[in-house]
Coordinates of C-alpha atoms in Angstrom, one line a residue:
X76 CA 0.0 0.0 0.0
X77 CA 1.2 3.7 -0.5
X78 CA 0.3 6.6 1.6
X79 CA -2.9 7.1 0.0
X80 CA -4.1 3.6 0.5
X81 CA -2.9 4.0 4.9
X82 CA -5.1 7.3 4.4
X83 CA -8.1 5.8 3.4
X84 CA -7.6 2.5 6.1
X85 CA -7.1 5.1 9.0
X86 CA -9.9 7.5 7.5
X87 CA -12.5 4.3 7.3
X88 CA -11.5 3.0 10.7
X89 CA -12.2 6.5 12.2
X90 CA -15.6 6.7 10.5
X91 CA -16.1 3.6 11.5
X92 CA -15.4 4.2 15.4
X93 CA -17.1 7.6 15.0
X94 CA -20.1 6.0 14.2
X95 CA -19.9 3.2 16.8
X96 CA -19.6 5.9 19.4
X97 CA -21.9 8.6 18.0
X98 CA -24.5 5.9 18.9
X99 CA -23.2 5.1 22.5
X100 CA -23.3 8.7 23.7
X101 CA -26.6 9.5 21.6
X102 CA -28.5 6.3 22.9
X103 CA -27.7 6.4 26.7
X104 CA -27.3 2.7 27.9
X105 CA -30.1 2.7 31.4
X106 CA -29.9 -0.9 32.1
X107 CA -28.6 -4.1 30.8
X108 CA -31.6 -5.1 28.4
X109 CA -30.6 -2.0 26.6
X110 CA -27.0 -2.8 26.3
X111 CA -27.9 -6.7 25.4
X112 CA -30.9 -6.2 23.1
X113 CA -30.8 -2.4 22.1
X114 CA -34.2 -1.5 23.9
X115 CA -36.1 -4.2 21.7
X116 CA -36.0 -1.1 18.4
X117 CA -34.5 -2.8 15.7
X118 CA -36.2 -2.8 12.6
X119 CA -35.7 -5.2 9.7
X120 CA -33.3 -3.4 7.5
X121 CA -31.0 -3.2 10.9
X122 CA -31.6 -7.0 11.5
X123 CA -30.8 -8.4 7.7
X124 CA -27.7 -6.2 7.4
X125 CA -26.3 -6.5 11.0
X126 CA -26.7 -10.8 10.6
X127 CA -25.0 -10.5 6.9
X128 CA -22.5 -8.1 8.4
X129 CA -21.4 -10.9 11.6
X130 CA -21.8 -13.8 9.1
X131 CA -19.8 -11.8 6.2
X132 CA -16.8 -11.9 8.8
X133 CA -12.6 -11.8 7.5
X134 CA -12.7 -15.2 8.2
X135 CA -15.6 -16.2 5.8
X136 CA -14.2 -13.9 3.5
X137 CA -11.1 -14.8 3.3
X138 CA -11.6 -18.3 3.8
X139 CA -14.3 -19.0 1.7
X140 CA -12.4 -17.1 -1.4
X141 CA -10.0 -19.8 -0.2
X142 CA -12.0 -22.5 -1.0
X143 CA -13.2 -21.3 -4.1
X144 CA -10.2 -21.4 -5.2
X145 CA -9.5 -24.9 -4.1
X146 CA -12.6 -26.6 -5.1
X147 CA -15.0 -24.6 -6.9
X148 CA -18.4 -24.3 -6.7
X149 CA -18.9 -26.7 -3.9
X150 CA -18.1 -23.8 -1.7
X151 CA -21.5 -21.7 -2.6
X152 CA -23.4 -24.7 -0.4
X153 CA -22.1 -23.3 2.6
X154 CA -23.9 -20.0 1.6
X155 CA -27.3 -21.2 -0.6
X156 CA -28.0 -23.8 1.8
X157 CA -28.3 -21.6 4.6
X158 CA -32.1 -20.0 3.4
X159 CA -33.2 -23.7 4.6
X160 CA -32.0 -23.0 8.2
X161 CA -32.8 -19.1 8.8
X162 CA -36.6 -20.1 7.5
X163 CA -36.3 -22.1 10.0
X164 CA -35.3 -19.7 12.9
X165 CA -38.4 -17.6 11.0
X166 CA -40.9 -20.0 11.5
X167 CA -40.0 -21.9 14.4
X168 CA -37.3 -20.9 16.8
X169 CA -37.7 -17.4 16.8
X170 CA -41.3 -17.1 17.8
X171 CA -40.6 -20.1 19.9
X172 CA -37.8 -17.9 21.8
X173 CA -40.4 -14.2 21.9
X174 CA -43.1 -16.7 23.1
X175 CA -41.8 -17.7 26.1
X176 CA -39.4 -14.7 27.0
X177 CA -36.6 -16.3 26.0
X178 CA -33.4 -13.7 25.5
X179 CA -30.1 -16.3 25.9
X180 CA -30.0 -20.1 24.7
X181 CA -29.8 -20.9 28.0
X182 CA -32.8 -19.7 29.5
X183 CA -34.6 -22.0 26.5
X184 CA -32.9 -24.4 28.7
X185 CA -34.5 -23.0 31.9
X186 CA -37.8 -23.1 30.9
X187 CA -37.6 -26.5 28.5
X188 CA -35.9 -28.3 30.8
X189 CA -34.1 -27.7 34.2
X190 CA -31.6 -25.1 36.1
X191 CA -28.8 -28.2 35.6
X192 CA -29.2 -27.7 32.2
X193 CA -29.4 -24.0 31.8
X194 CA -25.8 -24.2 33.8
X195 CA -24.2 -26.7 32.2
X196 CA -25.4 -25.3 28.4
X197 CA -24.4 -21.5 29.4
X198 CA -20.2 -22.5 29.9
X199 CA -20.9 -24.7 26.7
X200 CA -22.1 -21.5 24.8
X201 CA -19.9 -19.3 26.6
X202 CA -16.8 -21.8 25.7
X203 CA -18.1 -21.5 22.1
X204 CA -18.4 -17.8 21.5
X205 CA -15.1 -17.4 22.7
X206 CA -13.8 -19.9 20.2
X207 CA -15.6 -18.2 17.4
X208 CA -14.1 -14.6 18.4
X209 CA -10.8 -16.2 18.8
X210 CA -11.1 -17.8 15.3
X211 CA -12.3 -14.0 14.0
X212 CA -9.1 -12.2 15.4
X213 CA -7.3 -14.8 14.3
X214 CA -7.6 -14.7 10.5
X215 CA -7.9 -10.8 10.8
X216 CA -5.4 -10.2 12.3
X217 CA -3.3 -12.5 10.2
X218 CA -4.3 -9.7 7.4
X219 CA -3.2 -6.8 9.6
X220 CA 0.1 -8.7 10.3
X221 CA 0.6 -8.9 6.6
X222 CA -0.1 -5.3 5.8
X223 CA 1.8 -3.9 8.4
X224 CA 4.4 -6.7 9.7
X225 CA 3.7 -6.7 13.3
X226 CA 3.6 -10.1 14.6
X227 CA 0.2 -11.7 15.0
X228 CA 0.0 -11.5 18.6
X229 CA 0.5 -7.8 18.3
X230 CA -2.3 -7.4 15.9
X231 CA -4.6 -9.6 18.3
X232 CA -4.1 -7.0 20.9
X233 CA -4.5 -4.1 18.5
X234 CA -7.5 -5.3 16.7
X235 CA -8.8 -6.4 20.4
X236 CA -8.6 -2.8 21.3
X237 CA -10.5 -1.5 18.6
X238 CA -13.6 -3.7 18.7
X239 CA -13.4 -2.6 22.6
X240 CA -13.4 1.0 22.1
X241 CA -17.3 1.3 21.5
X242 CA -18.9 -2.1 22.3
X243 CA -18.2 -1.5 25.8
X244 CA -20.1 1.8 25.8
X245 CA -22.6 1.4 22.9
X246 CA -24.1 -2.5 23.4
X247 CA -26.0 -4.3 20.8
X248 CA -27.2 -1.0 19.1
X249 CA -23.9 0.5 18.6
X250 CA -22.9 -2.9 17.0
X251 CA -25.4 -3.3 14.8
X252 CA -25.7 -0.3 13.2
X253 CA -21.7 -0.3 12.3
X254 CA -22.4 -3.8 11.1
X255 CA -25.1 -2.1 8.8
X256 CA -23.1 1.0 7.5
X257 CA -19.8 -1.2 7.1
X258 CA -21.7 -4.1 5.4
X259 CA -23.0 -1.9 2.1
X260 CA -19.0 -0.3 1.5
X261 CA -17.8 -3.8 1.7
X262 CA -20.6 -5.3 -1.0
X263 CA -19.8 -2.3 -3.2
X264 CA -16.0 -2.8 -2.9
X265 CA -16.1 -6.8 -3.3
X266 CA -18.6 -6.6 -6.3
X267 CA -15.7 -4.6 -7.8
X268 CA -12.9 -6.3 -7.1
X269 CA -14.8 -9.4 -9.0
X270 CA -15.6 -7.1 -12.0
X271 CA -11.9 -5.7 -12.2
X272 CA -10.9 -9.0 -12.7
X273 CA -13.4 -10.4 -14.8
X274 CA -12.5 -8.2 -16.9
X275 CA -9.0 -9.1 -17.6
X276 CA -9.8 -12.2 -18.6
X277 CA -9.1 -12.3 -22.2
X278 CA -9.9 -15.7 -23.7
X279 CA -13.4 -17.0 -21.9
X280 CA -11.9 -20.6 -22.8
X281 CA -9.5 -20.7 -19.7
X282 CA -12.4 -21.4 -17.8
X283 CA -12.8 -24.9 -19.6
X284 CA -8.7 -25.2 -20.0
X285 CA -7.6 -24.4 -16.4
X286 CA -10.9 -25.8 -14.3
X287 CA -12.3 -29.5 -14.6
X288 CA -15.8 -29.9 -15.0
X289 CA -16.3 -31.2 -11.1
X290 CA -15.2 -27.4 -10.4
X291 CA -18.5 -26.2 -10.9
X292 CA -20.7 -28.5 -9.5
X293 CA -22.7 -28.3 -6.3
X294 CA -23.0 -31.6 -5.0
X295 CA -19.7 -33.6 -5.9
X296 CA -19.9 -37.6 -6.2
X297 CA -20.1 -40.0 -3.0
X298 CA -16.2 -40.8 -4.1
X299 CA -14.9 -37.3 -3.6
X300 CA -12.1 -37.1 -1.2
X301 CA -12.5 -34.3 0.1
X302 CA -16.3 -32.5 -0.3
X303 CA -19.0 -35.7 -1.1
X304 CA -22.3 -34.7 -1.5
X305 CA -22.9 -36.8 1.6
X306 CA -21.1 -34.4 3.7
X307 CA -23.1 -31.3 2.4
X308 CA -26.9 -32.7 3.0
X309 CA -25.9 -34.7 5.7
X310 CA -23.4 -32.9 8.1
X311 CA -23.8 -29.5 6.9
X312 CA -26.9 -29.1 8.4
X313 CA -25.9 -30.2 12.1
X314 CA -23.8 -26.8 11.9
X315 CA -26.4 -24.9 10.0
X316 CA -28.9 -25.5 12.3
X317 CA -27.1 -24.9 15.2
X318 CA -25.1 -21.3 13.8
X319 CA -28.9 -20.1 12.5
X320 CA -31.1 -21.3 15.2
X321 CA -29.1 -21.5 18.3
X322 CA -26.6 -19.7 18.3
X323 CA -26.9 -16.5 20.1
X324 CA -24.6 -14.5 18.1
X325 CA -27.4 -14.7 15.5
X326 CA -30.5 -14.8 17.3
X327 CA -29.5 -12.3 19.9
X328 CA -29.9 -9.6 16.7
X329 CA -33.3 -11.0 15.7
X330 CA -34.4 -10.8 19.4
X331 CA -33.6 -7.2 19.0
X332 CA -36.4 -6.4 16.8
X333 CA -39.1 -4.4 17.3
X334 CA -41.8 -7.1 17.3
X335 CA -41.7 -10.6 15.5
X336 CA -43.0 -9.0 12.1
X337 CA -39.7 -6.7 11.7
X338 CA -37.8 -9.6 13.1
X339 CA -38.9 -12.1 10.4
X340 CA -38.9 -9.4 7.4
X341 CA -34.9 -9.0 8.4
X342 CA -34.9 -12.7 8.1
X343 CA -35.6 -13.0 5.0
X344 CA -33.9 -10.0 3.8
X345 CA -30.9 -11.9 5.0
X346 CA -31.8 -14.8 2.9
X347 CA -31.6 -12.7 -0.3
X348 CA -28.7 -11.0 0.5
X349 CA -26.8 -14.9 0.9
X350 CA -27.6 -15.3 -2.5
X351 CA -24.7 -12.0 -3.2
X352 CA -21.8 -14.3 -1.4
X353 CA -21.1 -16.3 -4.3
X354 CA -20.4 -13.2 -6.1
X355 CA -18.6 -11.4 -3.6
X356 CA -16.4 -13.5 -2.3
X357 CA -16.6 -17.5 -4.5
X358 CA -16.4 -15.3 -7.9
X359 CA -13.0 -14.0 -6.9
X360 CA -11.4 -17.5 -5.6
X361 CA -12.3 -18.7 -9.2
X362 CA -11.1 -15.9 -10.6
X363 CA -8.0 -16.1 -8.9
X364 CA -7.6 -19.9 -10.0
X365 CA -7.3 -18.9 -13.7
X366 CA -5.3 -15.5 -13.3
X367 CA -3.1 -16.4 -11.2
X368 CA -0.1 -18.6 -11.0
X369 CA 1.9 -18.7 -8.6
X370 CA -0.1 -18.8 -5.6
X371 CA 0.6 -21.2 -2.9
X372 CA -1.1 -20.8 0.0
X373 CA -5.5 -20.6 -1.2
X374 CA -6.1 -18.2 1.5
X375 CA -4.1 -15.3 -0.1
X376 CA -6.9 -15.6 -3.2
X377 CA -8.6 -12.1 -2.2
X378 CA -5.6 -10.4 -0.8
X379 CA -3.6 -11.3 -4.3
X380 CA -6.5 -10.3 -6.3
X381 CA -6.9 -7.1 -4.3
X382 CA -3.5 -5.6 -4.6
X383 CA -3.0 -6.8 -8.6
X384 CA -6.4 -5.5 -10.0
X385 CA -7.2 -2.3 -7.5
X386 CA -6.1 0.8 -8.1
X387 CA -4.3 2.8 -5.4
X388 CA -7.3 4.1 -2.9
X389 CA -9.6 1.5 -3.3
X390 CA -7.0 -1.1 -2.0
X391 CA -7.3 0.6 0.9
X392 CA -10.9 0.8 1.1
X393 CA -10.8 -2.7 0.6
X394 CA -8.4 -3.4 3.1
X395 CA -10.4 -1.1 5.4
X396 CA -13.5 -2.7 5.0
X397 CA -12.1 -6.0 5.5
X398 CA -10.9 -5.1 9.0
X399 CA -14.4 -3.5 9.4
X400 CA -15.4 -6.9 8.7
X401 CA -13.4 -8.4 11.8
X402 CA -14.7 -5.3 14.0
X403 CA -18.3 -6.3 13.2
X404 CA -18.1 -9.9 13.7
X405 CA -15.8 -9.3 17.3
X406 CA -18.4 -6.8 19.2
X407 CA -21.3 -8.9 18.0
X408 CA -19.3 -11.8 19.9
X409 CA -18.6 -10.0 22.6
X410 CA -22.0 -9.0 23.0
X411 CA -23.4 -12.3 22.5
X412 CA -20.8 -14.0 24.9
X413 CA -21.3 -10.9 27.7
X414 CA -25.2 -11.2 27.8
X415 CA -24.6 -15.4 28.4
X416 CA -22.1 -14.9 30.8
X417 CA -23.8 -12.1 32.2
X418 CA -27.4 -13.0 32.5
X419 CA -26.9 -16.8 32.3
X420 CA -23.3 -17.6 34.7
X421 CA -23.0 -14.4 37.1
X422 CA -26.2 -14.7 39.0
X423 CA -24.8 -18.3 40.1
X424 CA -21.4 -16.7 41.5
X425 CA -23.5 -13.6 42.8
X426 CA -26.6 -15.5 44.5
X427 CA -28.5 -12.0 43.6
X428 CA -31.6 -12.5 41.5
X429 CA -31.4 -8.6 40.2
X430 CA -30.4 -8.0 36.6
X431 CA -26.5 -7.3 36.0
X432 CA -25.6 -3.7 36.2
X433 CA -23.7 -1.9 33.3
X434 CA -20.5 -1.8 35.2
X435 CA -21.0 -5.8 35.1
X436 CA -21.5 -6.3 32.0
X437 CA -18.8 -4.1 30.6
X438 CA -16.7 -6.0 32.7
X439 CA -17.9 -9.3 31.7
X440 CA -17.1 -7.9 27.9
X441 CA -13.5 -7.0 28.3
X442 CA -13.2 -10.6 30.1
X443 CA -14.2 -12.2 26.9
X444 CA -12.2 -10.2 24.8
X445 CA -8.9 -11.3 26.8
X446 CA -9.9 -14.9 26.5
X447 CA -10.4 -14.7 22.9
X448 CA -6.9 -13.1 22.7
X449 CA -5.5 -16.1 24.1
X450 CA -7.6 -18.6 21.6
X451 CA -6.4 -16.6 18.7
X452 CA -2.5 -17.2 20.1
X453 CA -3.5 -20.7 20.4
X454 CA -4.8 -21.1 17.1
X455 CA -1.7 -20.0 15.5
X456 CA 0.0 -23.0 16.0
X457 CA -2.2 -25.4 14.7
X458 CA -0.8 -26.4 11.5
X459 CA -2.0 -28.5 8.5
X460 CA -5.5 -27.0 7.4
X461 CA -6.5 -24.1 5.3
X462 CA -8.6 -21.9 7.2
X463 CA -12.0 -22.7 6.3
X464 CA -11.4 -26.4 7.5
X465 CA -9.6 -25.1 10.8
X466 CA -12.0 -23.2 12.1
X467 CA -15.4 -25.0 10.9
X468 CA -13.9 -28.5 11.6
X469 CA -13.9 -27.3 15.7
X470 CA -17.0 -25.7 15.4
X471 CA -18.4 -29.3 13.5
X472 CA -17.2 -31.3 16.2
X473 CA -18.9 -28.9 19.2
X474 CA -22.1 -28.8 18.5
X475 CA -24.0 -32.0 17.9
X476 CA -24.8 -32.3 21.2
X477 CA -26.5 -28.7 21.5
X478 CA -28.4 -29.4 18.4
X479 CA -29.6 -32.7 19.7
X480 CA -31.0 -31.2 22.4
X481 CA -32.4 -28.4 20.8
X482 CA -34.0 -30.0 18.1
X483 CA -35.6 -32.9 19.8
X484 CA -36.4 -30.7 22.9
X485 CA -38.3 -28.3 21.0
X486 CA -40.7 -30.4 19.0
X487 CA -40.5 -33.4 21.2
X488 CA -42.1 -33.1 24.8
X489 CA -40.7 -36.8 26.1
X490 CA -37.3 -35.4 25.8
X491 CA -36.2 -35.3 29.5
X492 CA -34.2 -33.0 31.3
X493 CA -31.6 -35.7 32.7
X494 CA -31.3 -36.9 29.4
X495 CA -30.6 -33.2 28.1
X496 CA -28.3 -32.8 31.0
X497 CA -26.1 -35.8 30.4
X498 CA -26.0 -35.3 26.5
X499 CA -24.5 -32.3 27.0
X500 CA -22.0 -33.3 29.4
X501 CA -20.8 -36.2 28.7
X502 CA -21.7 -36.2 25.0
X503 CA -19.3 -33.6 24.7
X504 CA -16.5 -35.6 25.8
X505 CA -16.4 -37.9 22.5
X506 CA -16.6 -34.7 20.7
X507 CA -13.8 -33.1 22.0
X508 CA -11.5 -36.3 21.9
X509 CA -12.3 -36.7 18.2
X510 CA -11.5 -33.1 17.4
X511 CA -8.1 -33.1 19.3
X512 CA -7.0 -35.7 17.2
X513 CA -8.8 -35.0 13.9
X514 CA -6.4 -31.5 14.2
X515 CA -3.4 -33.2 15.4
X516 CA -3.8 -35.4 12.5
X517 CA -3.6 -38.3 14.2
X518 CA -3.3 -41.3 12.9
X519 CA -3.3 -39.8 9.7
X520 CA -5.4 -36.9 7.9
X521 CA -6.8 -39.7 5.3
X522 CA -7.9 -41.3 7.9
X523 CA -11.1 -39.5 8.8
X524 CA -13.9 -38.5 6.4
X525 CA -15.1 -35.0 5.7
X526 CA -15.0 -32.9 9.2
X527 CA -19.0 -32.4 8.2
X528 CA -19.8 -36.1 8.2
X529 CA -17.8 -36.9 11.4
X530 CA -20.7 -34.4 12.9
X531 CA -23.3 -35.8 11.6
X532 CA -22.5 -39.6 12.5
X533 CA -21.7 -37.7 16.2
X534 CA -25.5 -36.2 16.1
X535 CA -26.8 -39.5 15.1
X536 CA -25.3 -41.1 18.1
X537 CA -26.2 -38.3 20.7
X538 CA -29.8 -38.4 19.4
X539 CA -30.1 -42.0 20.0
X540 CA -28.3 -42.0 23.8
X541 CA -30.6 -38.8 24.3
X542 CA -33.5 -40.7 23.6
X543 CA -32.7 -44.1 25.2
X544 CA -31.9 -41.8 28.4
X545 CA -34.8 -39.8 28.1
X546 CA -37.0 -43.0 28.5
X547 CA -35.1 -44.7 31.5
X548 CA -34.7 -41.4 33.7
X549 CA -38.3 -39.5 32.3
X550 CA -39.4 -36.2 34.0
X551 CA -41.5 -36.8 37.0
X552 CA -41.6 -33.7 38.5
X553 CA -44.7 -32.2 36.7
X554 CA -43.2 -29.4 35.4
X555 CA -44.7 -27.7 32.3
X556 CA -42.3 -28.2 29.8
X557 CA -43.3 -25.9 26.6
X558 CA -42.3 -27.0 22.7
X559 CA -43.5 -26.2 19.7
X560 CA -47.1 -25.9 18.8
X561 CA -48.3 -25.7 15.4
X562 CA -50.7 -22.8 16.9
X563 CA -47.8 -20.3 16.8
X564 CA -48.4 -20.4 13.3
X565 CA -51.9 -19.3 13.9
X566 CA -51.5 -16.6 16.5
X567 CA -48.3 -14.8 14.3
X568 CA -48.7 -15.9 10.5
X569 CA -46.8 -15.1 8.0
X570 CA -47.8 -11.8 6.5
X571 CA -48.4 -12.3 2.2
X572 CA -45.6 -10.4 1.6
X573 CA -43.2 -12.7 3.5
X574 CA -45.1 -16.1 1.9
X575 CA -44.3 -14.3 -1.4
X576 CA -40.7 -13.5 -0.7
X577 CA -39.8 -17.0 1.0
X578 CA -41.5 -18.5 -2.3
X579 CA -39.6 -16.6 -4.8
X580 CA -36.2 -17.2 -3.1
X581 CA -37.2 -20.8 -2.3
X582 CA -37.8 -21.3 -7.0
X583 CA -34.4 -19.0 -7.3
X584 CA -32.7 -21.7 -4.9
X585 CA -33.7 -24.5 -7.0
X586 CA -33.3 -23.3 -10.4
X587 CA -29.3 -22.5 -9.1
X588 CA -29.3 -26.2 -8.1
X589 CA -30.4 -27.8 -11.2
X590 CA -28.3 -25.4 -13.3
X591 CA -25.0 -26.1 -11.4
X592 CA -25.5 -29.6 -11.3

């Protein structure tokens, strides 16, 4: 970068912190619910764009151009696929979750199950959040350390820092707002790095000379080494429906909403704006495939492609609004892992029924921020994977036993809370076992299957010990135990305009399936 490209980095970064803080002193935090939900005010434009802007993080970016350029057009699953998953947090979890008052995934195990279970899930979600902002910093501040040379653990603290400076103060609104006004510059800028390059492709036919024909399929044969389609309609969705529907990065936003109307129109705005990733981000790894040639490590795609087809200036907007990127997706975590720890884990240390002041749950915040400084060290030193696989392959491996219980527990009232409680716990253990050696690479890497179907076969197996448990300790205490009832539909249907607008995405999706396969 010259000096005009730092300009523009520093200039954007400002802007960006300006705006995060313009909010904080301009909406007065009074009491925690306001720092954790933003005063229940978001409206649906807020909620799609704020979602797109945590899920559209540096390390999907960068990763996912990555993969692209590895393998194709198997990587758009990870993004098409997920319109299945967020119609479902439309139509079933989320007015599951304003039904019963639900504001943290562990109170839906309070009030589904038992106070066991609401402890033991809230250090399980808590452990989890912390892993995903630790995986955030880590890949972006891997692209600070390469634009400026610092070492990484520098750029961990300096990045760290800078997602601090207004989350603290401003709470969800403050954070999803940025993620709003950050996520239109970085569509705009993306979008034209594709086109810049697209463009300098001279001869159309090195699309068919440098790329096989598996490259652009969806759903690769059961014989694939690496993506089989088994591993994309099987164990995709174990993640999916875990990241979309219980994860309370995601549904933290939605429960942010004004009522469930705005919340399920910014649902579905989301889904359309899904349908721009391949574009953004899977264009360019192709792209970068046939134009360039001497590129060994995939997840330099975008970075390569940014410097050799941008102009001075806009190669530091890009760079800018890829750091912006990491911001957005680290105060959205620290929010998300603050209200858990916060609402969920203090009142046990605290024995005090009262909500958590603001002076707590700042302090909880900066907590989280430390420990996910000290998973991004640690992630640094694992070796062997691209980043895509590093980072999704952990969270593959943690959550079938949270999506067992969430699933079954929701539409299945037999499901019972020692069952839950023992899933969790001791289900876990496998999980963790298998990922320690699955990244160690132990025996061998060609010795396990695709990181997607080792989660699925590890849901499979946690279903059926959460069922066989469920029927030798059932719930006796008499409890009322609420799932889901098909009269939510009734009592909040779907307005015509969103049955029109999950309809017409729902033919786009399948007509991009049969085309590409």
């Amino acid at each position: 970068m010259n000096n005009l490209d730092i300009t523009i980095v520093v200039f954007y970064l400002v802007a960006l912190l300006a705006v995060g803080l313009y909010v904080s002193f301009t909406h007065k935090q009074k009491k925690s619910s306001d720092l954790f939900l933003a005063g229940k005010s978001l409206t649906w434009k807020t909620v799609g764009l704020s979602i797109f802007g945590t899920n559209v993080s540096p390390l999907n970016i960068i990763s996912t151009c990555g993969l692209a350029y590895t393998y194709g057009m198997v990587a758009c699953n990870f993004q098409w696929l997920a319109w299945i998953y967020i119609l479902l947090l439309s139509l079933v979890f989320l007015p599951y979750y304003l039904r019963h008052n639900i504001q943290t995934m562990p109170q839906f195990m309070l009030r589904r199950y038992d106070e066991s279970c609401r402890k033991a899930l809230s250090w399980i979600v808590f452990l989890q959040i912390s892993i995903g902002a630790g995986s955030v910093l880590y890949a972006g501040s891997m692209l600070v350390s390469q634009l400026i040379g610092f070492p990484i653990w520098q750029c961990v603290i300096l990045m760290t820092a800078f997602a601090m400076s207004f989350t603290v103060s401003g709470g969800l609104k403050a954070v999803a707002i940025t993620d709003s006004f950050q996520s239109v510059v970085m569509v705009f800028v993306c979008v034209f790095i594709g086109y810049v390059a697209l463009a300098d492709v001279s001869d159309w036919s090195l699309f068919t000379q440098k790329l096989d024909a598996d490259y652009w399929k969806l759903l690769r044969p059961s014989d694939d080494p690496n993506y089989p389609w088994q591993a994309i309609v099987f164990g995709y969705p174990i993640m999916s429906i875990w990241y979309w529907c219980a994860n309370q990065n995601i549904v933290q936003t939605t429960l942010g909403s004004k009522n469930l109307e705005e919340g399920n129109k910014g649902i579905l705005f989301l889904g359309y704006l899904k349908l721009l990733i391949p574009v953004l981000f899977i264009l360019p790894g192709i792209l970068a495939k046939v134009l360039l040639q001497d590129l060994e490590n995939p997840d330099d795609a975008l970075l390569r492609l940014i410097y050799q087809y941008l102009p001075h200036g806009l190669v530091g907007l890009a760079i800018g609004v890829l750091i912006a990127a990491l911001v957005g997706s680290l105060t959205a975590m620290y929010n998300s892992g603050s209200t858990i720890f916060a609402l969920d884990i203090l009142p046990n240390f605290t024995k005090s029924d009262a909500p958590p002041t603001l002076a707590q749950g700042r302090m909880v915040m900066a907590t989280l921020a430390v420990l996910a400084m000290l998973i991004a060290i640690g992630l640094d030193r694992v070796e062997g994977f691209n980043l895509f696989e590093k980072v999704n392959a952990i969270f593959s491996f943690l959550c079938p036993s949270l999506v067992a219980v969430f699933i079954w527990g929701i539409f299945w009232k037999k499901i019972s809370s020692k069952a839950a409680l023992y899933t969790l716990i001791a289900g876990n253990i496998p999980c963790i076992l298998i990922s320690i050696l699955y990244l160690s690479q132990y025996p061998s890497r060609e010795f396990y299957p695709n990181f997607f179907l080792i989660s699925f076969y590890l849901f499979a197996a946690l279903s059926v010990l959460l069922i066989v448990l469920s029927y030798r300790y059932p719930d006796t205490d008499g409890k009322p135990r609420p799932i889901f009832e098909k009269t939510q539909w009734s009592e909040n249907p779907f307005s015509r305009s969103l049955k029109w607008g999950w309809g017409i995405l729902a033919v786009i999706m399948i007509a991009l399936y049969s085309y590409f396969n």
